């Protein structure tokens, strides 16, 4: 005669199995942003997909202004609803992309640009492309950026 586990034990086992499945699929994955604090500003571009017109315009502008982004120590991340995206030169897992979308409350089905300052706080949030839409003046007005410029003698 085989013994069946008590209902509470069955529920706990099912919960553990679900957690393991979520972890294996990357659904609970987090991107560690703390390593960029004090070093980089992070520009997150949220879009439904890489084919989104606003994302494509922003990616083209970022490419054309790559030197300006480097000068301001801005790393650009692409975070999609479909197709996950990229961050710091590596592909994002679907779970990582979903976690970033939740963390920054990115609207579903729409483009959004979110800039984190070097202090890790959100300093700019736009529903339109940012690179040609006010990103550089906003960064240049930040006290930390003004200090960087002063130190570099520019």
mmCIF file of C-alpha atoms in Angstrom:
data_model
loop_
_atom_site.group_PDB
_atom_site.id
_atom_site.type_symbol
_atom_site.label_atom_id
_atom_site.label_comp_id
_atom_site.label_asym_id
_atom_site.label_seq_id
_atom_site.Cartn_x
_atom_site.Cartn_y
_atom_site.Cartn_z
ATOM 1 C CA UNK A 1 0.000 0.000 0.000
ATOM 2 C CA UNK A 2 1.403 3.377 -1.013
ATOM 3 C CA UNK A 3 0.872 6.314 1.248
ATOM 4 C CA UNK A 4 -0.250 9.614 -0.187
ATOM 5 C CA UNK A 5 1.214 12.795 1.278
ATOM 6 C CA UNK A 6 -1.089 15.007 3.329
ATOM 7 C CA UNK A 7 -2.824 17.792 1.339
ATOM 8 C CA UNK A 8 -0.573 20.500 2.865
ATOM 9 C CA UNK A 9 2.534 18.581 1.825
ATOM 10 C CA UNK A 10 1.140 18.166 -1.694
ATOM 11 C CA UNK A 11 0.488 21.910 -1.963
ATOM 12 C CA UNK A 12 3.983 22.745 -0.706
ATOM 13 C CA UNK A 13 5.533 20.325 -3.189
ATOM 14 C CA UNK A 14 3.510 21.880 -6.010
ATOM 15 C CA UNK A 15 4.663 25.362 -4.931
ATOM 16 C CA UNK A 16 8.309 24.280 -4.909
ATOM 17 C CA UNK A 17 7.902 22.697 -8.347
ATOM 18 C CA UNK A 18 6.373 25.928 -9.697
ATOM 19 C CA UNK A 19 9.191 28.019 -8.194
ATOM 20 C CA UNK A 20 11.810 25.730 -9.750
ATOM 21 C CA UNK A 21 10.051 25.968 -13.104
ATOM 22 C CA UNK A 22 9.958 29.773 -12.900
ATOM 23 C CA UNK A 23 13.630 29.947 -11.961
ATOM 24 C CA UNK A 24 14.601 27.582 -14.754
ATOM 25 C CA UNK A 25 12.660 29.682 -17.285
ATOM 26 C CA UNK A 26 14.243 32.920 -16.079
ATOM 27 C CA UNK A 27 10.880 34.369 -15.015
ATOM 28 C CA UNK A 28 12.243 35.491 -11.657
ATOM 29 C CA UNK A 29 15.565 36.716 -13.036
ATOM 30 C CA UNK A 30 16.841 40.109 -11.955
ATOM 31 C CA UNK A 31 19.472 42.274 -13.571
ATOM 32 C CA UNK A 32 21.937 43.540 -10.941
ATOM 33 C CA UNK A 33 22.110 47.285 -11.539
ATOM 34 C CA UNK A 34 24.146 48.036 -8.406
ATOM 35 C CA UNK A 35 27.430 47.400 -10.205
ATOM 36 C CA UNK A 36 26.759 50.448 -12.417
ATOM 37 C CA UNK A 37 26.078 52.816 -9.508
ATOM 38 C CA UNK A 38 28.635 55.607 -9.462
ATOM 39 C CA UNK A 39 30.033 54.497 -12.839
ATOM 40 C CA UNK A 40 27.329 54.780 -15.493
ATOM 41 C CA UNK A 41 24.013 56.358 -16.293
ATOM 42 C CA UNK A 42 21.604 53.784 -17.687
ATOM 43 C CA UNK A 43 19.114 54.539 -20.445
ATOM 44 C CA UNK A 44 16.428 51.870 -20.716
ATOM 45 C CA UNK A 45 14.436 51.817 -23.941
ATOM 46 C CA UNK A 46 11.208 49.869 -23.493
ATOM 47 C CA UNK A 47 9.246 48.864 -26.584
ATOM 48 C CA UNK A 48 6.848 46.162 -27.711
ATOM 49 C CA UNK A 49 9.526 44.806 -30.088
ATOM 50 C CA UNK A 50 12.641 45.784 -32.027
ATOM 51 C CA UNK A 51 10.342 46.678 -34.943
ATOM 52 C CA UNK A 52 8.596 49.445 -32.971
ATOM 53 C CA UNK A 53 8.944 52.744 -34.911
ATOM 54 C CA UNK A 54 9.882 54.796 -31.840
ATOM 55 C CA UNK A 55 12.474 52.232 -30.787
ATOM 56 C CA UNK A 56 13.980 52.133 -34.290
ATOM 57 C CA UNK A 57 14.224 55.955 -34.350
ATOM 58 C CA UNK A 58 15.818 55.957 -30.897
ATOM 59 C CA UNK A 59 18.301 53.207 -31.804
ATOM 60 C CA UNK A 60 19.331 55.144 -34.932
ATOM 61 C CA UNK A 61 19.744 58.360 -32.924
ATOM 62 C CA UNK A 62 21.773 56.536 -30.255
ATOM 63 C CA UNK A 63 24.036 55.078 -32.923
ATOM 64 C CA UNK A 64 24.544 58.499 -34.520
ATOM 65 C CA UNK A 65 25.256 60.080 -31.123
ATOM 66 C CA UNK A 66 27.366 57.233 -29.686
ATOM 67 C CA UNK A 67 30.246 59.589 -28.844
ATOM 68 C CA UNK A 68 27.890 61.866 -26.880
ATOM 69 C CA UNK A 69 26.536 58.861 -24.977
ATOM 70 C CA UNK A 70 30.075 57.668 -24.154
ATOM 71 C CA UNK A 71 31.110 61.164 -23.056
ATOM 72 C CA UNK A 72 28.245 61.152 -20.559
ATOM 73 C CA UNK A 73 28.912 57.538 -19.549
ATOM 74 C CA UNK A 74 25.448 56.413 -20.645
ATOM 75 C CA UNK A 75 24.824 52.735 -21.342
ATOM 76 C CA UNK A 76 21.757 51.949 -23.437
ATOM 77 C CA UNK A 77 19.551 48.925 -22.815
ATOM 78 C CA UNK A 78 16.799 47.691 -25.131
ATOM 79 C CA UNK A 79 13.965 45.909 -23.326
ATOM 80 C CA UNK A 80 11.188 44.365 -25.408
ATOM 81 C CA UNK A 81 7.915 42.662 -24.610
ATOM 82 C CA UNK A 82 8.653 40.204 -27.419
ATOM 83 C CA UNK A 83 12.236 39.170 -28.007
ATOM 84 C CA UNK A 84 13.658 40.146 -24.593
ATOM 85 C CA UNK A 85 16.354 42.713 -25.631
ATOM 86 C CA UNK A 86 19.945 43.560 -24.698
ATOM 87 C CA UNK A 87 21.766 45.130 -21.774
ATOM 88 C CA UNK A 88 25.457 46.028 -21.472
ATOM 89 C CA UNK A 89 26.356 44.070 -24.603
ATOM 90 C CA UNK A 90 24.557 40.852 -23.743
ATOM 91 C CA UNK A 91 21.124 39.460 -24.568
ATOM 92 C CA UNK A 92 18.502 39.672 -21.851
ATOM 93 C CA UNK A 93 16.586 36.573 -20.855
ATOM 94 C CA UNK A 94 12.819 36.925 -21.121
ATOM 95 C CA UNK A 95 12.560 36.853 -17.315
ATOM 96 C CA UNK A 96 15.131 39.632 -16.970
ATOM 97 C CA UNK A 97 13.264 41.782 -19.483
ATOM 98 C CA UNK A 98 9.978 41.184 -17.665
ATOM 99 C CA UNK A 99 11.593 42.070 -14.311
ATOM 100 C CA UNK A 100 12.963 45.339 -15.731
ATOM 101 C CA UNK A 101 9.575 46.208 -17.239
ATOM 102 C CA UNK A 102 7.931 45.662 -13.845
ATOM 103 C CA UNK A 103 10.640 47.514 -11.917
ATOM 104 C CA UNK A 104 10.363 50.628 -14.082
ATOM 105 C CA UNK A 105 6.605 50.313 -14.682
ATOM 106 C CA UNK A 106 7.066 50.343 -18.459
ATOM 107 C CA UNK A 107 3.714 50.624 -20.217
ATOM 108 C CA UNK A 108 2.602 47.595 -22.195
ATOM 109 C CA UNK A 109 2.366 48.057 -25.941
ATOM 110 C CA UNK A 110 4.094 51.453 -25.956
ATOM 111 C CA UNK A 111 7.569 52.947 -26.144
ATOM 112 C CA UNK A 112 9.145 54.474 -23.035
ATOM 113 C CA UNK A 113 12.621 55.787 -22.208
ATOM 114 C CA UNK A 114 13.838 55.728 -18.594
ATOM 115 C CA UNK A 115 17.170 57.195 -17.493
ATOM 116 C CA UNK A 116 18.853 56.216 -14.246
ATOM 117 C CA UNK A 117 21.473 58.582 -12.906
ATOM 118 C CA UNK A 118 24.767 57.378 -11.515
ATOM 119 C CA UNK A 119 23.117 57.417 -8.096
ATOM 120 C CA UNK A 120 20.709 54.719 -9.290
ATOM 121 C CA UNK A 121 17.615 56.922 -9.191
ATOM 122 C CA UNK A 122 15.240 57.535 -12.078
ATOM 123 C CA UNK A 123 16.057 60.995 -13.413
ATOM 124 C CA UNK A 124 14.106 61.079 -16.665
ATOM 125 C CA UNK A 125 11.037 59.241 -17.946
ATOM 126 C CA UNK A 126 9.649 59.910 -21.415
ATOM 127 C CA UNK A 127 6.993 58.315 -23.574
ATOM 128 C CA UNK A 128 8.929 59.307 -26.681
ATOM 129 C CA UNK A 129 12.512 58.899 -27.920
ATOM 130 C CA UNK A 130 14.949 60.647 -25.582
ATOM 131 C CA UNK A 131 18.260 60.891 -27.449
ATOM 132 C CA UNK A 132 17.014 63.717 -29.680
ATOM 133 C CA UNK A 133 14.231 64.632 -27.265
ATOM 134 C CA UNK A 134 16.028 66.231 -24.334
ATOM 135 C CA UNK A 135 18.323 63.523 -22.964
ATOM 136 C CA UNK A 136 21.610 65.426 -23.249
ATOM 137 C CA UNK A 137 20.379 68.743 -21.796
ATOM 138 C CA UNK A 138 18.781 66.814 -18.910
ATOM 139 C CA UNK A 139 22.019 64.936 -18.183
ATOM 140 C CA UNK A 140 24.160 68.055 -18.594
ATOM 141 C CA UNK A 141 22.030 69.856 -15.999
ATOM 142 C CA UNK A 142 22.684 67.180 -13.357
ATOM 143 C CA UNK A 143 25.029 68.260 -10.540
ATOM 144 C CA UNK A 144 27.179 65.133 -10.923
ATOM 145 C CA UNK A 145 27.568 65.752 -14.660
ATOM 146 C CA UNK A 146 28.471 69.417 -14.092
ATOM 147 C CA UNK A 147 31.157 68.251 -11.648
ATOM 148 C CA UNK A 148 32.475 65.739 -14.221
ATOM 149 C CA UNK A 149 32.767 68.504 -16.807
ATOM 150 C CA UNK A 150 34.490 70.787 -14.291
ATOM 151 C CA UNK A 151 37.010 68.038 -13.360
ATOM 152 C CA UNK A 152 37.795 67.370 -17.005
ATOM 153 C CA UNK A 153 38.286 71.092 -17.661
ATOM 154 C CA UNK A 154 35.691 71.349 -20.415
#
